[in-house]
């Protein structure tokens, strides 16, 4: 496999791992979110499941073995109530946007376009959850925040 394809496969695997974590995280969000935002949480959950499934196919198309989901993920903070669930949802979207930004840099052609679309979708969902935007979605170093860890935590 060429170095370019290897970088693309690694970025796809990182995106897949982030989607696994997001699906898990939205399970927590759904259990704590207020009724008024439950539909939004379900829609995001479904979107992440669809992206996860598409990434599994992309990894296989490049000859890779898709990274498996963990049985559980460490949450970045406790989620005892709906406001914390909203913060978690925004955090999940920020983390997903970060890995899709990496995939945009690593991929070409159609995969780059799909990664850019996924980045945009995550950024829009983060804005909806947070109520405000960041200057450079997916680029934590530009927004003045720490980059997401390499480990797929939710």
mmCIF file of C-alpha atoms in Angstrom, residues 85-150:
data_model
loop_
_atom_site.group_PDB
_atom_site.id
_atom_site.type_symbol
_atom_site.label_atom_id
_atom_site.label_comp_id
_atom_site.label_asym_id
_atom_site.label_seq_id
_atom_site.Cartn_x
_atom_site.Cartn_y
_atom_site.Cartn_z
ATOM 1 C CA UNK A 85 -26.130 15.968 28.117
ATOM 2 C CA UNK A 86 -26.254 19.033 25.862
ATOM 3 C CA UNK A 87 -22.601 19.817 26.698
ATOM 4 C CA UNK A 88 -21.662 16.203 25.959
ATOM 5 C CA UNK A 89 -23.429 16.312 22.593
ATOM 6 C CA UNK A 90 -21.500 19.468 21.640
ATOM 7 C CA UNK A 91 -18.239 17.845 22.768
ATOM 8 C CA UNK A 92 -18.958 14.707 20.743
ATOM 9 C CA UNK A 93 -19.558 16.805 17.635
ATOM 10 C CA UNK A 94 -16.352 18.780 18.202
ATOM 11 C CA UNK A 95 -14.347 15.575 18.467
ATOM 12 C CA UNK A 96 -15.933 14.092 15.373
ATOM 13 C CA UNK A 97 -15.303 17.319 13.457
ATOM 14 C CA UNK A 98 -11.632 17.096 14.427
ATOM 15 C CA UNK A 99 -11.136 13.642 12.962
ATOM 16 C CA UNK A 100 -13.024 14.584 9.808
ATOM 17 C CA UNK A 101 -10.731 17.591 9.405
ATOM 18 C CA UNK A 102 -7.830 15.119 9.533
ATOM 19 C CA UNK A 103 -9.570 12.941 6.941
ATOM 20 C CA UNK A 104 -10.074 15.956 4.659
ATOM 21 C CA UNK A 105 -6.297 16.513 4.802
ATOM 22 C CA UNK A 106 -5.487 12.842 4.178
ATOM 23 C CA UNK A 107 -8.054 11.932 1.522
ATOM 24 C CA UNK A 108 -8.536 12.893 -2.068
ATOM 25 C CA UNK A 109 -11.372 13.036 -4.548
ATOM 26 C CA UNK A 110 -14.698 11.655 -3.443
ATOM 27 C CA UNK A 111 -13.506 10.676 0.037
ATOM 28 C CA UNK A 112 -12.296 14.212 0.646
ATOM 29 C CA UNK A 113 -15.678 15.587 -0.400
ATOM 30 C CA UNK A 114 -17.496 13.135 1.888
ATOM 31 C CA UNK A 115 -15.175 13.992 4.772
ATOM 32 C CA UNK A 116 -15.767 17.707 4.226
ATOM 33 C CA UNK A 117 -19.521 17.104 4.259
ATOM 34 C CA UNK A 118 -19.241 15.096 7.485
ATOM 35 C CA UNK A 119 -17.127 17.869 9.017
ATOM 36 C CA UNK A 120 -19.746 20.441 8.051
ATOM 37 C CA UNK A 121 -22.574 18.340 9.492
ATOM 38 C CA UNK A 122 -20.736 17.846 12.799
ATOM 39 C CA UNK A 123 -19.961 21.567 13.010
ATOM 40 C CA UNK A 124 -23.606 22.471 12.393
ATOM 41 C CA UNK A 125 -24.778 20.019 15.050
ATOM 42 C CA UNK A 126 -22.213 21.413 17.509
ATOM 43 C CA UNK A 127 -23.541 24.928 16.898
ATOM 44 C CA UNK A 128 -27.093 23.740 17.465
ATOM 45 C CA UNK A 129 -26.141 22.084 20.729
ATOM 46 C CA UNK A 130 -23.869 24.841 21.983
ATOM 47 C CA UNK A 131 -25.782 27.822 20.652
ATOM 48 C CA UNK A 132 -22.622 29.399 19.227
ATOM 49 C CA UNK A 133 -19.991 28.562 16.658
ATOM 50 C CA UNK A 134 -16.220 28.398 16.555
ATOM 51 C CA UNK A 135 -14.050 30.088 13.952
ATOM 52 C CA UNK A 136 -12.489 26.908 12.583
ATOM 53 C CA UNK A 137 -14.647 23.815 13.217
ATOM 54 C CA UNK A 138 -12.545 20.691 13.461
ATOM 55 C CA UNK A 139 -9.356 22.631 14.070
ATOM 56 C CA UNK A 140 -9.119 22.869 17.848
ATOM 57 C CA UNK A 141 -5.689 24.514 17.718
ATOM 58 C CA UNK A 142 -7.191 27.428 15.777
ATOM 59 C CA UNK A 143 -10.135 27.749 18.167
ATOM 60 C CA UNK A 144 -7.806 28.005 21.180
ATOM 61 C CA UNK A 145 -8.866 24.656 22.663
ATOM 62 C CA UNK A 146 -6.889 21.512 23.183
ATOM 63 C CA UNK A 147 -7.097 18.963 20.384
ATOM 64 C CA UNK A 148 -9.114 15.827 21.051
ATOM 65 C CA UNK A 149 -7.074 12.931 22.369
ATOM 66 C CA UNK A 150 -6.054 10.187 20.011
#
